[in-house]
Short mmCIF file of C-alpha atoms in Angstrom, two decimals:
data_model
loop_
_atom_site.label_atom_id
_atom_site.label_comp_id
_atom_site.label_asym_id
_atom_site.label_seq_id
_atom_site.Cartn_x
_atom_site.Cartn_y
_atom_site.Cartn_z
CA MET A 1 -7.92 -6.35 9.84
CA PRO A 2 -5.73 -7.16 12.87
CA ASN A 3 -4.53 -4.20 14.69
CA THR A 4 -1.02 -3.68 15.93
CA ALA A 5 -2.04 -4.90 19.47
CA VAL A 6 -3.20 -8.12 18.01
CA ARG A 7 -0.11 -8.62 15.92
CA ALA A 8 2.06 -7.66 19.05
CA ALA A 9 0.22 -10.30 20.96
CA ALA A 10 0.48 -12.96 18.27
CA GLU A 11 4.22 -12.45 17.89
CA GLY A 12 4.64 -12.52 21.95
CA MET A 13 3.31 -16.19 21.95
CA PRO A 14 6.04 -18.50 23.38
CA ASN A 15 7.84 -20.52 20.64
CA LEU A 16 6.07 -18.92 17.78
CA ASN A 17 7.91 -16.96 15.09
CA ARG A 18 6.96 -16.01 11.69
CA ARG A 19 8.37 -19.14 10.20
CA THR A 20 6.85 -21.38 12.69
CA ALA A 21 3.52 -19.72 12.08
CA LEU A 22 3.70 -20.08 8.41
CA SER A 23 4.63 -23.75 8.54
CA ALA A 24 1.93 -24.36 11.12
CA THR A 25 -0.68 -22.70 9.15
CA ALA A 26 0.40 -24.74 5.89
CA ALA A 27 0.18 -27.94 7.67
CA LEU A 28 -3.31 -27.08 9.09
CA ILE A 29 -4.61 -26.00 5.69
CA ALA A 30 -3.19 -29.06 3.81
CA ALA A 31 -4.63 -31.44 6.44
CA ALA A 32 -8.10 -29.97 6.18
CA ALA A 33 -8.10 -29.80 2.47
CA GLY A 34 -6.71 -33.29 2.10
CA SER A 35 -9.23 -35.11 4.08
CA PRO A 36 -12.57 -35.31 2.21
CA PRO A 37 -15.58 -35.25 4.61
CA ALA A 38 -17.16 -38.40 5.49
CA GLN A 39 -20.43 -36.48 5.53
CA ALA A 40 -21.26 -33.06 4.27
CA SER A 41 -21.46 -30.62 7.07
CA PRO A 42 -23.33 -27.11 6.55
CA VAL A 43 -21.34 -24.24 5.34
CA SER A 44 -22.41 -20.89 6.61
CA ALA A 45 -23.83 -18.15 4.19
CA GLU A 46 -21.39 -15.96 5.74
CA LEU A 47 -18.36 -17.90 4.79
CA LEU A 48 -19.57 -18.35 1.22
CA ALA A 49 -20.39 -14.55 1.09
CA LEU A 50 -16.85 -13.66 2.11
CA ILE A 51 -15.29 -16.05 -0.45
CA ALA A 52 -17.69 -14.69 -3.28
CA ASN A 53 -16.76 -11.05 -2.26
CA LYS A 54 -13.15 -12.12 -2.65
CA HIS A 55 -13.58 -13.24 -6.33
CA THR A 56 -15.59 -10.23 -6.93
CA GLN A 57 -13.09 -7.74 -5.75
CA TYR A 58 -10.28 -9.47 -7.56
CA ALA A 59 -12.08 -9.29 -10.85
CA ARG A 60 -12.71 -5.54 -10.15
CA PHE A 61 -9.03 -4.99 -9.36
CA ILE A 62 -8.12 -6.96 -12.71
CA ALA A 63 -10.48 -4.75 -14.63
CA ALA A 64 -9.03 -1.64 -13.08
CA ILE A 65 -5.47 -2.58 -13.83
CA ASP A 66 -6.39 -3.43 -17.56
CA LEU A 67 -8.25 0.20 -17.95
CA THR A 68 -5.43 2.05 -16.26
CA THR A 69 -2.72 0.33 -18.37
CA GLU A 70 -4.80 0.99 -21.57
CA LEU A 71 -5.11 4.79 -20.52
CA GLU A 72 -1.43 5.01 -19.58
CA ASP A 73 -0.31 3.50 -23.02
CA ALA A 74 -2.73 6.04 -24.66
CA TYR A 75 -1.89 9.05 -22.83
CA LEU A 76 1.74 8.61 -21.29
CA PRO A 77 4.55 7.53 -23.26
CA LYS A 78 7.18 5.67 -21.41
CA THR A 79 9.40 8.72 -21.47
CA ALA A 80 6.73 11.17 -20.15
CA GLU A 81 8.27 13.19 -17.16
CA LEU A 82 7.36 16.11 -14.99
CA TYR A 83 10.20 18.81 -15.20
CA VAL A 84 10.21 21.67 -12.62
CA PRO A 85 12.76 24.27 -13.52
CA LEU A 86 14.81 25.56 -10.53
CA SER A 87 15.66 29.22 -9.72
CA ILE A 88 19.26 27.98 -8.88
CA GLY A 89 19.67 26.65 -12.48
CA GLY A 90 18.67 23.53 -14.12
CA GLY A 91 15.80 21.59 -12.94
CA GLN A 92 14.32 18.42 -11.30
CA SER A 93 12.19 15.79 -13.17
CA ARG A 94 10.49 12.55 -12.29
CA THR A 95 8.92 10.16 -14.66
CA LEU A 96 5.10 10.19 -14.98
CA ARG A 97 4.58 6.64 -16.32
CA TYR A 98 4.91 4.79 -13.03
CA GLY A 99 3.31 6.01 -9.85
CA ASP A 100 0.47 8.26 -8.60
CA LEU A 101 0.88 11.98 -8.82
CA GLU A 102 0.95 12.14 -5.10
CA GLU A 103 4.08 10.05 -5.27
CA VAL A 104 5.63 12.06 -7.94
CA GLU A 105 4.94 15.30 -6.00
CA ALA A 106 6.47 13.98 -3.02
CA ASP A 107 9.44 12.73 -4.64
CA LEU A 108 10.10 16.07 -6.40
CA ARG A 109 9.58 18.01 -3.32
CA VAL A 110 12.04 16.03 -1.49
CA GLU A 111 14.74 16.44 -4.34
CA ILE A 112 14.09 20.18 -4.74
CA GLN A 113 14.53 20.63 -1.00
CA ARG A 114 17.71 18.76 -1.11
CA ARG A 115 19.09 20.78 -3.85
CA TYR A 116 18.51 23.82 -1.87
CA ALA A 117 19.70 22.35 1.14
CA GLU A 118 23.20 21.82 -0.54
CA GLN A 119 23.30 25.44 -1.75
CA ARG A 120 22.78 26.70 1.80
CA GLN A 121 25.56 24.51 2.98
CA LYS A 122 27.89 26.24 0.60
CA LEU A 123 27.18 29.55 2.11
CA VAL A 124 28.32 28.46 5.67
CA ALA A 125 31.80 29.74 4.89
CA LEU A 126 30.58 33.03 3.39
CA ALA A 127 28.48 33.56 6.53
CA LYS A 128 31.62 33.42 8.61
CA VAL A 129 33.50 36.21 6.62
CA ALA A 130 30.48 38.14 5.77
CA PRO A 131 27.60 37.66 8.15
CA ASP A 132 25.23 40.09 6.45
CA LEU A 133 25.80 39.08 3.01
CA GLY A 134 25.49 35.44 4.21
CA LYS A 135 22.05 36.05 5.71
CA GLN A 136 20.83 37.82 2.75
CA SER A 137 21.88 34.87 0.38
CA VAL A 138 20.22 32.43 2.69
CA ALA A 139 17.08 34.37 2.71
CA ALA A 140 17.15 34.55 -1.22
CA LEU A 141 17.58 30.92 -1.30
CA ARG A 142 14.68 30.23 0.91
CA LYS A 143 12.43 32.67 -1.18
CA ALA A 144 13.68 30.91 -4.44
CA GLU A 145 12.90 27.55 -3.05
CA GLN A 146 9.36 28.36 -1.83
CA ALA A 147 8.80 29.88 -5.41
CA ASP A 148 9.98 26.33 -6.99
CA LEU A 149 7.79 24.48 -4.63
CA ARG A 150 4.82 26.60 -5.82
CA THR A 151 5.67 25.92 -9.38
CA LEU A 152 5.76 22.09 -8.56
CA LYS A 153 2.22 22.33 -7.04
CA ARG A 154 1.00 24.28 -10.10
CA LEU A 155 2.42 21.84 -12.44
CA ILE A 156 1.08 18.77 -10.61
CA LYS A 157 -2.33 20.40 -10.57
CA GLY A 158 -2.21 20.91 -14.39
CA GLU A 159 -1.03 17.25 -14.93
CA ARG A 160 -4.05 16.06 -12.80
CA ALA A 161 -6.45 18.17 -14.71
CA ARG A 162 -5.27 16.74 -17.92
CA ARG A 163 -5.33 13.19 -16.59
CA SER A 164 -8.99 13.63 -15.30
CA ALA A 165 -9.95 14.97 -18.82
CA VAL A 166 -9.03 11.69 -20.38
CA GLY A 167 -10.37 9.56 -17.36
CA LEU A 168 -6.80 8.23 -16.23
CA GLU A 169 -7.04 9.93 -12.90
CA GLN A 170 -10.18 8.25 -12.15
CA ALA A 171 -8.91 5.00 -13.39
CA ILE A 172 -5.95 5.22 -11.00
CA ASN A 173 -8.03 5.89 -8.10
CA GLU A 174 -10.24 3.17 -8.92
CA ARG A 175 -7.13 0.73 -9.29
CA ASN A 176 -6.10 1.66 -5.85
CA GLU A 177 -9.40 1.47 -4.19
CA ALA A 178 -10.08 -2.02 -5.89
CA SER A 179 -6.64 -3.12 -4.72
CA ASP A 180 -7.39 -2.36 -1.05
CA ALA A 181 -10.92 -3.72 -1.34
CA GLU A 182 -9.31 -7.18 -2.71
CA ARG A 183 -6.86 -7.27 0.07
CA TYR A 184 -9.40 -6.52 2.90
CA ALA A 185 -11.53 -9.24 1.11
CA LEU A 186 -8.95 -11.90 1.50
CA ASN A 187 -8.26 -10.88 5.10
CA ALA A 188 -11.90 -11.23 6.05
CA VAL A 189 -11.81 -14.93 4.77
CA CYS A 190 -8.51 -15.66 6.62
CA ALA A 191 -10.14 -14.26 9.82
CA TYR A 192 -13.34 -16.11 9.52
CA ARG A 193 -13.80 -18.59 12.36
CA CYS A 194 -15.02 -22.16 10.92
CA THR A 195 -17.51 -24.04 13.06
CA THR A 196 -17.69 -27.14 11.00
CA MET A 197 -15.15 -29.33 9.38
CA GLU A 198 -16.84 -28.75 6.13
CA GLU A 199 -16.23 -25.03 6.47
CA HIS A 200 -12.51 -25.68 7.27
CA ARG A 201 -12.37 -27.68 3.92
CA VAL A 202 -13.98 -24.79 1.94
CA LYS A 203 -11.73 -22.22 3.46
CA ALA A 204 -8.58 -24.51 3.11
CA GLU A 205 -9.35 -25.16 -0.54
CA PHE A 206 -9.95 -21.46 -1.18
CA LEU A 207 -6.71 -20.37 0.53
CA LEU A 208 -4.56 -23.22 -1.27
CA GLU A 209 -5.79 -21.78 -4.67
CA PHE A 210 -5.71 -18.09 -4.07
CA ALA A 211 -3.07 -17.46 -1.45
CA THR A 212 -0.14 -19.78 -2.35
CA GLY A 213 1.58 -18.16 -5.23
CA LYS A 214 -0.61 -18.14 -8.18
CA PHE A 215 -2.72 -14.96 -7.35
CA GLY A 216 -0.31 -13.75 -4.55
CA ASP A 217 0.78 -14.68 -1.09
CA LEU A 218 -0.68 -14.16 2.36
CA GLN A 219 0.52 -11.06 3.87
CA PRO A 220 1.66 -10.80 7.49
CA GLU A 221 -1.57 -9.45 8.68
CA ASP A 222 -3.40 -12.30 6.71
CA VAL A 223 -1.23 -14.78 8.49
CA ASP A 224 -2.19 -13.27 11.87
CA ALA A 225 -5.74 -13.20 10.96
CA LEU A 226 -5.60 -16.93 10.01
CA LEU A 227 -3.95 -18.14 13.06
CA TRP A 228 -6.19 -16.16 15.44
CA SER A 229 -9.10 -17.82 13.66
CA PHE A 230 -8.26 -21.16 15.05
CA LEU A 231 -8.49 -19.68 18.61
CA PRO A 232 -11.68 -18.81 20.59
CA GLU A 233 -12.56 -15.24 20.62
CA GLU A 234 -12.02 -15.10 24.44
CA ALA A 235 -8.27 -15.75 23.74
CA LEU A 236 -7.98 -12.87 21.31
CA GLU A 237 -9.82 -10.63 23.47
CA ALA A 238 -7.61 -11.65 26.53
CA ALA A 239 -4.39 -10.96 24.37
CA VAL A 240 -5.57 -7.61 23.37
CA LYS A 241 -6.32 -6.63 26.77
CA ALA A 242 -2.98 -7.84 28.02
CA VAL A 243 -1.14 -5.84 25.23
CA GLU A 244 -3.06 -2.72 25.80
CA GLY A 245 -2.62 -3.03 29.50
CA GLY A 246 0.98 -3.36 29.02
CA VAL A 247 1.24 -0.22 26.93
CA ALA A 248 -0.76 1.74 29.35
#
C-alpha cells in the first residue's frame, strides 16, 4: 500500500491533481483494454496470482457478510440497544445492531463523559460562592463518572461473551479481516508493474470490471498505486527520498 510519503510525492507532481489523475488513469485503461493484441504476449504468473487472490478475497468477504447478517438477524433485533444507567440519573444507550462493540463502547464513553462535563459546568457558580462545597461536588461527580465508565466496560464485556457464545463476535472479526484482505488484494493488482502489452490488457480488463462501480470504486491509495505502476521504480524511489529528505 502506498505510504504517506508516496502519496505526498504524487500529489506534489506539477499539473497533477486528483481529477487529472483519475481522468488519465481511465484513458490509459480504456486504451489498453480497447486494443486487442496483434499477438499474444506472456502474462506473468505473479499478475495472474494477484488477480486470482483478489477474486478469492472478494468471495471470502461476501461469505463473511452473509454469515454476519444471518447471525445478527437471529441474535440482534433491530431495536437491540446497550443501556448504561448513570449515577446522575437517566442513562445513555447505543444501538447494538450496526457497528462493532469497540465502536459502541467508544461512542458511549464519549457521551457519558459529555454528560458529566455538563454537570461539572453547572457547579462553576457554586464553586464561586461556596468553594469547599464546590470541590466536594466536583469530586463526587468524578467518582460517579468513573463508576459509570466501569459499568460500561462490564456491560461491553458481557455482551461480547454472549456474542461469542453464538459465533457472532467471531463472524464480525472475520468480516473485518476479509474486508481488509480484499482491499489489499485490489491495491496489489493496481501496484503491479506490467512488462508486456498483454499484461497491460489483462490488468486493464480486470480493473474495468472490478473497479468502476459494479463491485466498488478505486480508493485514493489505489489510484496512487496505479499511477505509480506506470513509472520506473527509480522514479518512485527518488520521489520518496525527496519527500523524506524534505520532512527531515
